[in-house]
């Protein structure tokens, strides 16, 4: 078996690419549990109970249950457990999470037509990932070397040296090109080669959010049937900075012994999206408060731009004659890439029941097939349909992602009319196939603009929530606590030669955890 390929993964570690790549696009397509403190405190299980502003995006018919106008605002703190501040990222941050209102308009004795607006942070990207492991004498430049042998980078001359003037194929990403053209690590102008590595460290800090602006029209028919429609606008703001350092083994002649290669990467993703959500809630038994909900959300149609600033440096070590190596620096070309991303449809069913005015119980189930995530090549300068599906990347997505089920359970108890106690549980099934990997041989623009080969196959998400609410006249003050945990298996890279089945190189899987705490406060006013 030909060796190497481990370090390419390294580069991957430092810079996830958001341009039409399965693993990175999946991050944009998913959502957090966030909104008002009541909604979060009950695990989000309010889709059939309604009468909370956060149901505007989960089941729009929930706004139809308001009989009085209401306004609320929410903010709090989010903290990551088991991590350290890095690269401008912080483990604990303050977050403005929600603001909105509903205007209840009574049209008859039992009927209402309501109008509502709500902003909430549907995705909080703040996260710090730190990984370190052995590389067993492989390296990032070894990956580039192997890809060159497989014909993915440049055409070769008769003596197998690369024609650096040729145009690289899609499978030549920015790191490959930098290593080939602007350093002498893989190609020194005379010979092709590579250097092994003993281990790596990687730190990456991500920041930013997706803000959702929802506009709702809903209604109540005879206190037995509720309907709603919501138009949502999405605002994507993503930033990250990462450093990946690898300990290389030189020969003491052309390169010093035991020196280091580091990949530093800054990336940002900006863009917007739009979707449509429909929902109904009905009470099948007039004498019973038991009600059922059905909701459906169209894909979110995103138009996004990703841009990066990435560079490589090497330093440290000495030659055999004792001379110190002074090091060097090579920069990847600054790159900006437009693309479109269409998320899958989402379907939901829910049930809610109240016992007098003291107890409320809710349960919801949602399903979305993320294997149908549609990465698209954007040829336009606006929102027209001048785009086409990235067939090769979508095929990879179909084999890597799967359908996701979300279960939400919640309860609210009022020991006295003014005080509410809330509990909730929220479960999200795994999105990633257990043996999925980031394929570096896909003939796609998403591959060509990449400076990352790492990936994490995250497992299920478990969220436990609780909260309190207190009514003072027309004012309501609520607080909620959320603990979320998710395990995953991280790999810095995986390479499988399409020309030789025996050439398959992968680094050790590293177990990682994402544990987050959220403390959320909501101030509401009824008028």
mmCIF file with all atom_site columns, N, CA and C in Angstrom, residues 6 8 26 31 46 57 70 85 111 114 118 138 150 174 181 207 260 281 295 324 326 328 337 387 459 515 525:
data_model
loop_
_atom_site.group_PDB
_atom_site.id
_atom_site.type_symbol
_atom_site.label_atom_id
_atom_site.label_alt_id
_atom_site.label_comp_id
_atom_site.label_asym_id
_atom_site.label_entity_id
_atom_site.label_seq_id
_atom_site.pdbx_PDB_ins_code
_atom_site.Cartn_x
_atom_site.Cartn_y
_atom_site.Cartn_z
_atom_site.occupancy
_atom_site.B_iso_or_equiv
_atom_site.pdbx_formal_charge
_atom_site.auth_seq_id
_atom_site.auth_comp_id
_atom_site.auth_asym_id
_atom_site.auth_atom_id
_atom_site.pdbx_PDB_model_num
ATOM 1  N N  . UNK A 1 6   ? -2.096  11.596 5.436   1.00 0.00 ? 6   UNK A N  1
ATOM 2  C CA . UNK A 1 6   ? -2.706  12.025 6.670   1.00 0.00 ? 6   UNK A CA 1
ATOM 3  C C  . UNK A 1 6   ? -2.769  13.523 6.829   1.00 0.00 ? 6   UNK A C  1
ATOM 4  N N  . UNK A 1 8   ? -3.072  15.998 4.794   1.00 0.00 ? 8   UNK A N  1
ATOM 5  C CA . UNK A 1 8   ? -4.013  16.781 4.050   1.00 0.00 ? 8   UNK A CA 1
ATOM 6  C C  . UNK A 1 8   ? -5.174  16.994 4.925   1.00 0.00 ? 8   UNK A C  1
ATOM 7  N N  . UNK A 1 26  ? -24.207 21.073 5.524   1.00 0.00 ? 26  UNK A N  1
ATOM 8  C CA . UNK A 1 26  ? -25.084 20.515 6.541   1.00 0.00 ? 26  UNK A CA 1
ATOM 9  C C  . UNK A 1 26  ? -25.174 21.426 7.759   1.00 0.00 ? 26  UNK A C  1
ATOM 10 N N  . UNK A 1 31  ? -30.730 23.565 12.581  1.00 0.00 ? 31  UNK A N  1
ATOM 11 C CA . UNK A 1 31  ? -31.156 24.619 13.486  1.00 0.00 ? 31  UNK A CA 1
ATOM 12 C C  . UNK A 1 31  ? -30.917 24.211 14.936  1.00 0.00 ? 31  UNK A C  1
ATOM 13 N N  . UNK A 1 46  ? -44.365 22.874 21.653  1.00 0.00 ? 46  UNK A N  1
ATOM 14 C CA . UNK A 1 46  ? -45.531 23.741 21.742  1.00 0.00 ? 46  UNK A CA 1
ATOM 15 C C  . UNK A 1 46  ? -46.254 23.874 20.406  1.00 0.00 ? 46  UNK A C  1
ATOM 16 N N  . UNK A 1 57  ? -42.419 29.730 13.605  1.00 0.00 ? 57  UNK A N  1
ATOM 17 C CA . UNK A 1 57  ? -41.584 29.033 12.627  1.00 0.00 ? 57  UNK A CA 1
ATOM 18 C C  . UNK A 1 57  ? -41.733 27.517 12.687  1.00 0.00 ? 57  UNK A C  1
ATOM 19 N N  . UNK A 1 70  ? -49.538 40.629 21.971  1.00 0.00 ? 70  UNK A N  1
ATOM 20 C CA . UNK A 1 70  ? -48.430 40.320 22.866  1.00 0.00 ? 70  UNK A CA 1
ATOM 21 C C  . UNK A 1 70  ? -47.123 40.719 22.207  1.00 0.00 ? 70  UNK A C  1
ATOM 22 N N  . UNK A 1 85  ? -10.820 29.440 25.345  1.00 0.00 ? 85  UNK A N  1
ATOM 23 C CA . UNK A 1 85  ? -10.874 30.525 24.369  1.00 0.00 ? 85  UNK A CA 1
ATOM 24 C C  . UNK A 1 85  ? -9.737  30.382 23.364  1.00 0.00 ? 85  UNK A C  1
ATOM 25 N N  . UNK A 1 111 ? -63.983 34.178 16.401  1.00 0.00 ? 111 UNK A N  1
ATOM 26 C CA . UNK A 1 111 ? -62.967 34.109 15.343  1.00 0.00 ? 111 UNK A CA 1
ATOM 27 C C  . UNK A 1 111 ? -61.966 35.253 15.465  1.00 0.00 ? 111 UNK A C  1
ATOM 28 N N  . UNK A 1 114 ? -54.949 37.038 13.064  1.00 0.00 ? 114 UNK A N  1
ATOM 29 C CA . UNK A 1 114 ? -53.806 37.629 13.756  1.00 0.00 ? 114 UNK A CA 1
ATOM 30 C C  . UNK A 1 114 ? -52.651 37.900 12.803  1.00 0.00 ? 114 UNK A C  1
ATOM 31 N N  . UNK A 1 118 ? -41.648 37.992 14.110  1.00 0.00 ? 118 UNK A N  1
ATOM 32 C CA . UNK A 1 118 ? -40.723 37.513 15.132  1.00 0.00 ? 118 UNK A CA 1
ATOM 33 C C  . UNK A 1 118 ? -39.340 37.321 14.532  1.00 0.00 ? 118 UNK A C  1
ATOM 34 N N  . UNK A 1 138 ? 2.618   10.003 8.584   1.00 0.00 ? 138 UNK A N  1
ATOM 35 C CA . UNK A 1 138 ? 1.950   10.481 7.371   1.00 0.00 ? 138 UNK A CA 1
ATOM 36 C C  . UNK A 1 138 ? 1.924   12.003 7.436   1.00 0.00 ? 138 UNK A C  1
ATOM 37 N N  . UNK A 1 150 ? -2.281  10.046 -8.606  1.00 0.00 ? 150 UNK A N  1
ATOM 38 C CA . UNK A 1 150 ? -3.566  9.579  -9.136  1.00 0.00 ? 150 UNK A CA 1
ATOM 39 C C  . UNK A 1 150 ? -4.104  10.491 -10.234 1.00 0.00 ? 150 UNK A C  1
ATOM 40 N N  . UNK A 1 174 ? -7.284  24.341 -2.961  1.00 0.00 ? 174 UNK A N  1
ATOM 41 C CA . UNK A 1 174 ? -6.362  25.468 -2.802  1.00 0.00 ? 174 UNK A CA 1
ATOM 42 C C  . UNK A 1 174 ? -5.088  25.076 -2.059  1.00 0.00 ? 174 UNK A C  1
ATOM 43 N N  . UNK A 1 181 ? 2.787   24.701 -6.101  1.00 0.00 ? 181 UNK A N  1
ATOM 44 C CA . UNK A 1 181 ? 3.337   25.809 -6.867  1.00 0.00 ? 181 UNK A CA 1
ATOM 45 C C  . UNK A 1 181 ? 4.177   26.779 -6.046  1.00 0.00 ? 181 UNK A C  1
ATOM 46 N N  . UNK A 1 207 ? -17.598 31.533 14.771  1.00 0.00 ? 207 UNK A N  1
ATOM 47 C CA . UNK A 1 207 ? -18.474 32.554 15.336  1.00 0.00 ? 207 UNK A CA 1
ATOM 48 C C  . UNK A 1 207 ? -19.557 32.879 14.320  1.00 0.00 ? 207 UNK A C  1
ATOM 49 N N  . UNK A 1 260 ? 8.169   22.115 11.698  1.00 0.00 ? 260 UNK A N  1
ATOM 50 C CA . UNK A 1 260 ? 6.710   22.201 11.777  1.00 0.00 ? 260 UNK A CA 1
ATOM 51 C C  . UNK A 1 260 ? 6.119   22.881 10.546  1.00 0.00 ? 260 UNK A C  1
ATOM 52 N N  . UNK A 1 281 ? -53.949 23.573 13.293  1.00 0.00 ? 281 UNK A N  1
ATOM 53 C CA . UNK A 1 281 ? -54.217 22.935 14.577  1.00 0.00 ? 281 UNK A CA 1
ATOM 54 C C  . UNK A 1 281 ? -55.731 22.757 14.677  1.00 0.00 ? 281 UNK A C  1
ATOM 55 N N  . UNK A 1 295 ? -47.788 20.470 10.323  1.00 0.00 ? 295 UNK A N  1
ATOM 56 C CA . UNK A 1 295 ? -47.030 21.586 9.742   1.00 0.00 ? 295 UNK A CA 1
ATOM 57 C C  . UNK A 1 295 ? -46.132 21.085 8.620   1.00 0.00 ? 295 UNK A C  1
ATOM 58 N N  . UNK A 1 324 ? 20.422  26.327 11.647  1.00 0.00 ? 324 UNK A N  1
ATOM 59 C CA . UNK A 1 324 ? 18.996  26.439 11.951  1.00 0.00 ? 324 UNK A CA 1
ATOM 60 C C  . UNK A 1 324 ? 18.199  26.729 10.680  1.00 0.00 ? 324 UNK A C  1
ATOM 61 N N  . UNK A 1 326 ? 15.318  28.634 8.856   1.00 0.00 ? 326 UNK A N  1
ATOM 62 C CA . UNK A 1 326 ? 14.661  29.916 9.094   1.00 0.00 ? 326 UNK A CA 1
ATOM 63 C C  . UNK A 1 326 ? 13.183  29.897 8.727   1.00 0.00 ? 326 UNK A C  1
ATOM 64 N N  . UNK A 1 328 ? 9.620   29.539 6.080   1.00 0.00 ? 328 UNK A N  1
ATOM 65 C CA . UNK A 1 328 ? 9.055   30.300 4.974   1.00 0.00 ? 328 UNK A CA 1
ATOM 66 C C  . UNK A 1 328 ? 7.552   30.373 5.091   1.00 0.00 ? 328 UNK A C  1
ATOM 67 N N  . UNK A 1 337 ? -16.480 32.791 -3.605  1.00 0.00 ? 337 UNK A N  1
ATOM 68 C CA . UNK A 1 337 ? -17.234 31.826 -4.394  1.00 0.00 ? 337 UNK A CA 1
ATOM 69 C C  . UNK A 1 337 ? -18.716 31.948 -4.084  1.00 0.00 ? 337 UNK A C  1
ATOM 70 N N  . UNK A 1 387 ? -29.113 28.730 -12.210 1.00 0.00 ? 387 UNK A N  1
ATOM 71 C CA . UNK A 1 387 ? -28.246 27.854 -11.433 1.00 0.00 ? 387 UNK A CA 1
ATOM 72 C C  . UNK A 1 387 ? -28.593 26.419 -11.781 1.00 0.00 ? 387 UNK A C  1
ATOM 73 N N  . UNK A 1 459 ? -23.148 12.308 16.178  1.00 0.00 ? 459 UNK A N  1
ATOM 74 C CA . UNK A 1 459 ? -24.212 11.375 16.537  1.00 0.00 ? 459 UNK A CA 1
ATOM 75 C C  . UNK A 1 459 ? -25.452 12.158 16.972  1.00 0.00 ? 459 UNK A C  1
ATOM 76 N N  . UNK A 1 515 ? -20.712 19.998 24.248  1.00 0.00 ? 515 UNK A N  1
ATOM 77 C CA . UNK A 1 515 ? -21.620 20.186 25.371  1.00 0.00 ? 515 UNK A CA 1
ATOM 78 C C  . UNK A 1 515 ? -21.848 21.679 25.563  1.00 0.00 ? 515 UNK A C  1
ATOM 79 N N  . UNK A 1 525 ? -45.053 41.252 27.295  1.00 0.00 ? 525 UNK A N  1
ATOM 80 C CA . UNK A 1 525 ? -46.100 42.199 27.680  1.00 0.00 ? 525 UNK A CA 1
ATOM 81 C C  . UNK A 1 525 ? -47.354 41.898 26.869  1.00 0.00 ? 525 UNK A C  1
#
